[in-house]
mmCIF file of C-alpha atoms in Angstrom:
data_model
loop_
_atom_site.group_PDB
_atom_site.id
_atom_site.type_symbol
_atom_site.label_atom_id
_atom_site.label_comp_id
_atom_site.label_asym_id
_atom_site.label_seq_id
_atom_site.Cartn_x
_atom_site.Cartn_y
_atom_site.Cartn_z
ATOM 1 C CA UNK A 1 0.335 -0.058 -0.016
ATOM 2 C CA UNK A 2 1.519 3.432 -1.076
ATOM 3 C CA UNK A 3 1.682 6.397 1.583
ATOM 4 C CA UNK A 4 -1.022 7.858 -0.160
ATOM 5 C CA UNK A 5 -3.306 5.111 -0.056
ATOM 6 C CA UNK A 6 -2.852 4.867 3.543
ATOM 7 C CA UNK A 7 -3.201 8.470 4.334
ATOM 8 C CA UNK A 8 -6.377 8.362 2.403
ATOM 9 C CA UNK A 9 -7.682 4.882 4.087
ATOM 10 C CA UNK A 10 -7.261 6.982 7.744
ATOM 11 C CA UNK A 11 -8.947 10.233 6.217
ATOM 12 C CA UNK A 12 -11.786 7.955 5.085
ATOM 13 C CA UNK A 13 -12.120 6.070 8.421
ATOM 14 C CA UNK A 14 -11.998 9.258 10.403
ATOM 15 C CA UNK A 15 -14.729 11.273 8.391
ATOM 16 C CA UNK A 16 -17.005 9.052 6.185
ATOM 17 C CA UNK A 17 -19.434 8.694 8.863
ATOM 18 C CA UNK A 18 -20.069 12.575 9.211
ATOM 19 C CA UNK A 19 -19.602 13.119 5.771
ATOM 20 C CA UNK A 20 -22.729 10.339 5.270
ATOM 21 C CA UNK A 21 -24.341 12.414 7.789
ATOM 22 C CA UNK A 22 -23.910 15.537 6.090
ATOM 23 C CA UNK A 23 -25.324 14.093 2.756
ATOM 24 C CA UNK A 24 -28.182 12.430 4.197
ATOM 25 C CA UNK A 25 -28.980 15.861 6.081
ATOM 26 C CA UNK A 26 -29.118 17.387 2.415
ATOM 27 C CA UNK A 27 -31.139 14.222 0.657
ATOM 28 C CA UNK A 28 -32.915 12.524 3.220
ATOM 29 C CA UNK A 29 -32.257 9.134 0.906
ATOM 30 C CA UNK A 30 -29.803 6.465 2.017
ATOM 31 C CA UNK A 31 -28.709 5.854 -1.776
ATOM 32 C CA UNK A 32 -28.219 9.213 -2.601
ATOM 33 C CA UNK A 33 -26.402 9.857 0.756
ATOM 34 C CA UNK A 34 -24.091 6.970 -0.038
ATOM 35 C CA UNK A 35 -23.352 8.071 -3.488
ATOM 36 C CA UNK A 36 -22.414 11.573 -2.738
ATOM 37 C CA UNK A 37 -20.310 10.432 0.268
ATOM 38 C CA UNK A 38 -18.478 8.540 -2.485
ATOM 39 C CA UNK A 39 -18.325 11.233 -4.513
ATOM 40 C CA UNK A 40 -16.736 13.564 -2.040
ATOM 41 C CA UNK A 41 -14.196 10.884 -1.339
ATOM 42 C CA UNK A 42 -13.310 10.239 -5.037
ATOM 43 C CA UNK A 43 -12.877 14.138 -5.076
ATOM 44 C CA UNK A 44 -10.565 13.988 -1.802
ATOM 45 C CA UNK A 45 -8.615 11.249 -3.405
ATOM 46 C CA UNK A 46 -7.980 13.152 -6.848
ATOM 47 C CA UNK A 47 -6.882 16.036 -4.956
ATOM 48 C CA UNK A 48 -4.931 14.873 -2.084
ATOM 49 C CA UNK A 49 -1.349 16.190 -3.455
ATOM 50 C CA UNK A 50 -3.208 19.644 -3.526
ATOM 51 C CA UNK A 51 -3.979 19.629 -0.197
ATOM 52 C CA UNK A 52 -1.970 22.523 1.701
ATOM 53 C CA UNK A 53 -2.828 21.987 5.527
ATOM 54 C CA UNK A 54 -4.043 25.548 5.305
ATOM 55 C CA UNK A 55 -6.906 24.332 6.985
ATOM 56 C CA UNK A 56 -8.134 21.320 9.022
ATOM 57 C CA UNK A 57 -8.362 18.356 6.473
ATOM 58 C CA UNK A 58 -11.853 17.471 7.810
ATOM 59 C CA UNK A 59 -12.678 21.191 7.324
ATOM 60 C CA UNK A 60 -11.355 20.649 3.362
ATOM 61 C CA UNK A 61 -13.596 17.719 3.133
ATOM 62 C CA UNK A 62 -16.845 19.342 4.243
ATOM 63 C CA UNK A 63 -16.392 21.871 1.966
ATOM 64 C CA UNK A 64 -16.060 19.340 -1.004
ATOM 65 C CA UNK A 65 -19.002 17.339 0.475
ATOM 66 C CA UNK A 66 -21.276 20.799 0.802
ATOM 67 C CA UNK A 67 -20.061 21.519 -2.731
ATOM 68 C CA UNK A 68 -20.823 18.170 -3.924
ATOM 69 C CA UNK A 69 -24.547 17.923 -2.286
ATOM 70 C CA UNK A 70 -25.171 21.708 -3.722
ATOM 71 C CA UNK A 71 -24.245 20.708 -6.994
ATOM 72 C CA UNK A 72 -26.617 17.319 -6.702
ATOM 73 C CA UNK A 73 -29.097 19.422 -5.531
ATOM 74 C CA UNK A 74 -29.266 22.123 -8.499
ATOM 75 C CA UNK A 75 -28.638 19.339 -11.339
ATOM 76 C CA UNK A 76 -31.353 17.178 -9.905
ATOM 77 C CA UNK A 77 -33.669 20.294 -9.703
ATOM 78 C CA UNK A 78 -35.068 19.120 -6.298
ATOM 79 C CA UNK A 79 -35.138 20.068 -2.642
ATOM 80 C CA UNK A 80 -34.334 17.901 -0.088
ATOM 81 C CA UNK A 81 -37.549 18.666 1.499
ATOM 82 C CA UNK A 82 -39.633 17.248 -1.266
ATOM 83 C CA UNK A 83 -37.792 14.114 -1.161
ATOM 84 C CA UNK A 84 -38.691 12.921 1.976
ATOM 85 C CA UNK A 85 -39.383 9.265 2.502
ATOM 86 C CA UNK A 86 -42.078 8.162 4.906
ATOM 87 C CA UNK A 87 -39.530 6.011 6.917
ATOM 88 C CA UNK A 88 -36.406 8.057 6.936
ATOM 89 C CA UNK A 89 -34.875 5.740 9.721
ATOM 90 C CA UNK A 90 -35.359 1.668 8.517
ATOM 91 C CA UNK A 91 -37.680 0.035 10.694
ATOM 92 C CA UNK A 92 -36.715 -3.703 10.674
ATOM 93 C CA UNK A 93 -39.073 -4.425 14.024
ATOM 94 C CA UNK A 94 -42.793 -3.935 14.146
ATOM 95 C CA UNK A 95 -42.951 -1.503 17.014
ATOM 96 C CA UNK A 96 -40.803 1.485 16.620
ATOM 97 C CA UNK A 97 -39.456 2.738 19.995
ATOM 98 C CA UNK A 98 -39.951 6.403 20.904
ATOM 99 C CA UNK A 99 -36.835 7.552 20.642
ATOM 100 C CA UNK A 100 -36.807 6.254 16.935
ATOM 101 C CA UNK A 101 -39.864 8.085 16.071
ATOM 102 C CA UNK A 102 -38.338 11.568 17.890
ATOM 103 C CA UNK A 103 -35.136 10.903 15.586
ATOM 104 C CA UNK A 104 -37.440 10.453 12.620
ATOM 105 C CA UNK A 105 -39.408 13.531 13.226
ATOM 106 C CA UNK A 106 -36.212 15.525 14.117
ATOM 107 C CA UNK A 107 -34.829 14.626 10.705
ATOM 108 C CA UNK A 108 -38.234 15.608 8.902
ATOM 109 C CA UNK A 109 -38.045 19.013 10.876
ATOM 110 C CA UNK A 110 -34.462 19.096 9.780
ATOM 111 C CA UNK A 111 -35.696 18.480 6.222
ATOM 112 C CA UNK A 112 -37.662 21.615 6.402
ATOM 113 C CA UNK A 113 -34.835 24.050 6.964
ATOM 114 C CA UNK A 114 -33.080 26.185 4.447
ATOM 115 C CA UNK A 115 -30.292 24.545 2.959
ATOM 116 C CA UNK A 116 -27.654 26.876 4.359
ATOM 117 C CA UNK A 117 -29.782 25.906 7.957
ATOM 118 C CA UNK A 118 -29.434 22.226 7.421
ATOM 119 C CA UNK A 119 -25.906 22.620 6.745
ATOM 120 C CA UNK A 120 -25.406 24.333 10.178
ATOM 121 C CA UNK A 121 -27.391 22.320 12.118
ATOM 122 C CA UNK A 122 -25.690 18.904 10.942
ATOM 123 C CA UNK A 123 -22.491 20.203 11.790
ATOM 124 C CA UNK A 124 -23.732 21.132 15.112
ATOM 125 C CA UNK A 125 -24.912 17.698 15.778
ATOM 126 C CA UNK A 126 -21.748 16.064 14.454
ATOM 127 C CA UNK A 127 -19.917 18.341 17.172
ATOM 128 C CA UNK A 128 -17.852 19.970 14.991
ATOM 129 C CA UNK A 129 -16.135 23.168 17.020
ATOM 130 C CA UNK A 130 -17.772 26.503 16.261
ATOM 131 C CA UNK A 131 -14.441 28.097 14.627
ATOM 132 C CA UNK A 132 -14.473 25.178 12.173
ATOM 133 C CA UNK A 133 -18.132 25.809 11.547
ATOM 134 C CA UNK A 134 -17.323 29.165 11.106
ATOM 135 C CA UNK A 135 -14.192 28.312 8.630
ATOM 136 C CA UNK A 136 -16.422 25.654 6.655
ATOM 137 C CA UNK A 137 -19.661 28.261 6.241
ATOM 138 C CA UNK A 138 -17.653 31.638 5.913
ATOM 139 C CA UNK A 139 -19.477 33.345 8.690
ATOM 140 C CA UNK A 140 -18.064 35.018 11.716
ATOM 141 C CA UNK A 141 -18.043 32.944 14.647
ATOM 142 C CA UNK A 142 -20.184 35.620 16.729
ATOM 143 C CA UNK A 143 -22.483 35.615 13.816
ATOM 144 C CA UNK A 144 -22.680 32.103 13.822
ATOM 145 C CA UNK A 145 -23.701 31.715 17.175
ATOM 146 C CA UNK A 146 -26.810 33.733 16.760
ATOM 147 C CA UNK A 147 -27.778 32.012 13.458
ATOM 148 C CA UNK A 148 -27.160 28.306 15.156
ATOM 149 C CA UNK A 149 -29.584 30.104 18.516
ATOM 150 C CA UNK A 150 -32.114 31.039 15.745
ATOM 151 C CA UNK A 151 -31.780 27.561 13.935
ATOM 152 C CA UNK A 152 -32.001 25.712 17.309
ATOM 153 C CA UNK A 153 -35.248 27.888 18.007
ATOM 154 C CA UNK A 154 -37.174 27.097 14.575
ATOM 155 C CA UNK A 155 -36.113 23.529 15.207
ATOM 156 C CA UNK A 156 -37.515 23.400 18.283
ATOM 157 C CA UNK A 157 -41.027 24.701 17.267
ATOM 158 C CA UNK A 158 -40.995 22.690 14.262
ATOM 159 C CA UNK A 159 -40.886 19.634 16.540
ATOM 160 C CA UNK A 160 -43.396 20.577 18.800
ATOM 161 C CA UNK A 161 -45.710 21.390 16.094
ATOM 162 C CA UNK A 162 -44.960 18.034 14.904
ATOM 163 C CA UNK A 163 -45.681 16.353 18.466
ATOM 164 C CA UNK A 164 -48.913 17.943 18.802
ATOM 165 C CA UNK A 165 -50.452 16.543 15.408
#
């Protein structure tokens, strides 16, 4: 295994789950999210030699993933909120636990947010540090905190409204 292959393998193992969740946040479809994750890492592989360590590698990969997802949404001429499937979380058992229902509801609510709001809240859910989110999104850290507070408030309202139905 070459050094590049070894580095790529480590990068993939460290970032693939987060990138999948980010792509899923945009598409709400497991197959599309997998395709977009693979496309993202193909671009990472192709451009690995060009990475200059000016940003954290995870930040660089997030940017590639976001651009890949946005391109997908534009070329497919569809918004993720139109792509909702009734069972976001596959339900193998007959009974769905309350927690699974709440997670499903949360993803439904996230899908109703605007694209940039979905990106920010997905990064927060992935526990990406605020300075890194600010760098990925191009928003100042102070402004970012305000935006995230508003997104959380909006999500809470959507979630509560959904729970009352």
